[in-house]
């Protein structure tokens, strides 16, 4: 699973020198798994999980959309999302959940 495309690049509301990016994944993510292995805040009702890495925030949605806040570039956002997904799924594999 990885970023398929970038839909929008906007200035971040919290810091106009940073970016807010909306991207789409090539598969539907397992939100419960991501939340469990990366200590995210999961809302089944909203169909999303929120992860924070310092000032950066990622929101994964059940429709395979991802929002990334407080990044410097599209490349940084793509790398952050792909690395985050890889980490969650590797931890799940090691634990036997996949």
mmCIF file of C-alpha atoms in Angstrom:
data_model
loop_
_atom_site.group_PDB
_atom_site.id
_atom_site.type_symbol
_atom_site.label_atom_id
_atom_site.label_comp_id
_atom_site.label_asym_id
_atom_site.label_seq_id
_atom_site.Cartn_x
_atom_site.Cartn_y
_atom_site.Cartn_z
ATOM 1 C CA UNK A 1 0.000 0.000 0.000
ATOM 2 C CA UNK A 2 1.330 3.432 -0.916
ATOM 3 C CA UNK A 3 0.340 6.915 -2.057
ATOM 4 C CA UNK A 4 -1.318 6.677 -5.482
ATOM 5 C CA UNK A 5 -1.726 10.400 -6.142
ATOM 6 C CA UNK A 6 -1.724 13.861 -4.617
ATOM 7 C CA UNK A 7 -5.109 15.569 -4.955
ATOM 8 C CA UNK A 8 -4.438 18.985 -3.413
ATOM 9 C CA UNK A 9 -1.576 21.018 -2.005
ATOM 10 C CA UNK A 10 -2.666 23.880 0.230
ATOM 11 C CA UNK A 11 -1.046 26.176 2.808
ATOM 12 C CA UNK A 12 -1.321 24.759 6.303
ATOM 13 C CA UNK A 13 -3.811 26.606 8.501
ATOM 14 C CA UNK A 14 -1.564 26.420 11.574
ATOM 15 C CA UNK A 15 1.579 27.637 9.765
ATOM 16 C CA UNK A 16 1.321 29.260 6.323
ATOM 17 C CA UNK A 17 4.982 28.389 5.620
ATOM 18 C CA UNK A 18 4.089 24.687 5.787
ATOM 19 C CA UNK A 19 1.805 22.607 3.550
ATOM 20 C CA UNK A 20 -1.431 20.689 4.006
ATOM 21 C CA UNK A 21 -1.733 17.880 1.467
ATOM 22 C CA UNK A 22 -4.616 15.629 0.478
ATOM 23 C CA UNK A 23 -3.541 12.336 -1.074
ATOM 24 C CA UNK A 24 -5.105 9.013 -2.062
ATOM 25 C CA UNK A 25 -3.776 5.532 -1.350
ATOM 26 C CA UNK A 26 -3.765 2.696 -3.869
ATOM 27 C CA UNK A 27 -5.658 0.447 -1.386
ATOM 28 C CA UNK A 28 -8.087 0.860 1.488
ATOM 29 C CA UNK A 29 -6.122 0.960 4.757
ATOM 30 C CA UNK A 30 -6.919 -1.146 7.804
ATOM 31 C CA UNK A 31 -7.583 1.724 10.194
ATOM 32 C CA UNK A 32 -7.786 -0.409 13.331
ATOM 33 C CA UNK A 33 -4.430 -2.012 12.521
ATOM 34 C CA UNK A 34 -2.757 1.354 11.882
ATOM 35 C CA UNK A 35 -4.142 2.725 15.125
ATOM 36 C CA UNK A 36 -3.126 -0.329 17.139
ATOM 37 C CA UNK A 37 0.480 -0.493 15.961
ATOM 38 C CA UNK A 38 1.193 3.237 15.781
ATOM 39 C CA UNK A 39 -0.812 4.411 18.814
ATOM 40 C CA UNK A 40 -3.239 6.467 16.763
ATOM 41 C CA UNK A 41 -6.619 7.848 17.714
ATOM 42 C CA UNK A 42 -9.191 5.718 15.908
ATOM 43 C CA UNK A 43 -12.822 6.654 15.351
ATOM 44 C CA UNK A 44 -14.778 3.824 13.769
ATOM 45 C CA UNK A 45 -17.828 6.098 13.588
ATOM 46 C CA UNK A 46 -15.938 8.742 11.575
ATOM 47 C CA UNK A 47 -13.956 6.144 9.630
ATOM 48 C CA UNK A 48 -10.579 7.686 10.376
ATOM 49 C CA UNK A 49 -7.418 7.375 12.405
ATOM 50 C CA UNK A 50 -5.196 10.285 13.424
ATOM 51 C CA UNK A 51 -1.451 9.973 13.993
ATOM 52 C CA UNK A 52 0.931 12.649 15.239
ATOM 53 C CA UNK A 53 4.681 12.743 14.737
ATOM 54 C CA UNK A 54 5.871 15.893 16.477
ATOM 55 C CA UNK A 55 4.155 18.770 14.710
ATOM 56 C CA UNK A 56 3.174 16.622 11.709
ATOM 57 C CA UNK A 57 -0.299 15.070 11.598
ATOM 58 C CA UNK A 58 -1.660 12.312 9.374
ATOM 59 C CA UNK A 59 -5.332 11.429 9.028
ATOM 60 C CA UNK A 60 -6.145 8.158 7.285
ATOM 61 C CA UNK A 61 -9.746 7.689 6.102
ATOM 62 C CA UNK A 62 -11.672 4.539 5.183
ATOM 63 C CA UNK A 63 -12.122 5.838 1.608
ATOM 64 C CA UNK A 64 -8.309 5.609 1.118
ATOM 65 C CA UNK A 65 -7.816 9.360 1.452
ATOM 66 C CA UNK A 66 -5.012 10.747 3.614
ATOM 67 C CA UNK A 67 -4.454 14.279 4.833
ATOM 68 C CA UNK A 68 -0.978 15.369 5.854
ATOM 69 C CA UNK A 69 -0.346 18.585 7.753
ATOM 70 C CA UNK A 70 2.766 20.616 8.574
ATOM 71 C CA UNK A 71 5.098 19.265 5.872
ATOM 72 C CA UNK A 72 7.532 21.152 3.630
ATOM 73 C CA UNK A 73 6.872 19.391 0.315
ATOM 74 C CA UNK A 74 4.811 16.821 -1.566
ATOM 75 C CA UNK A 75 7.834 14.514 -1.500
ATOM 76 C CA UNK A 76 8.082 14.743 2.288
ATOM 77 C CA UNK A 77 4.361 14.007 2.628
ATOM 78 C CA UNK A 78 4.522 10.988 0.311
ATOM 79 C CA UNK A 79 7.569 9.588 2.079
ATOM 80 C CA UNK A 80 5.981 10.113 5.518
ATOM 81 C CA UNK A 81 2.766 8.325 4.536
ATOM 82 C CA UNK A 82 4.539 5.428 2.808
ATOM 83 C CA UNK A 83 6.991 4.942 5.710
ATOM 84 C CA UNK A 84 4.162 5.116 8.249
ATOM 85 C CA UNK A 85 2.138 2.457 6.437
ATOM 86 C CA UNK A 86 5.187 0.226 6.021
ATOM 87 C CA UNK A 87 5.943 0.484 9.733
ATOM 88 C CA UNK A 88 2.385 -0.360 10.810
ATOM 89 C CA UNK A 89 2.059 -3.353 8.500
ATOM 90 C CA UNK A 90 5.532 -4.696 9.378
ATOM 91 C CA UNK A 91 4.703 -4.515 13.091
ATOM 92 C CA UNK A 92 1.433 -6.345 12.407
ATOM 93 C CA UNK A 93 3.248 -9.058 10.420
ATOM 94 C CA UNK A 94 5.805 -9.563 13.176
ATOM 95 C CA UNK A 95 2.996 -9.861 15.738
ATOM 96 C CA UNK A 96 1.139 -12.368 13.572
ATOM 97 C CA UNK A 97 -1.863 -10.162 12.868
ATOM 98 C CA UNK A 98 -1.414 -10.447 9.102
#
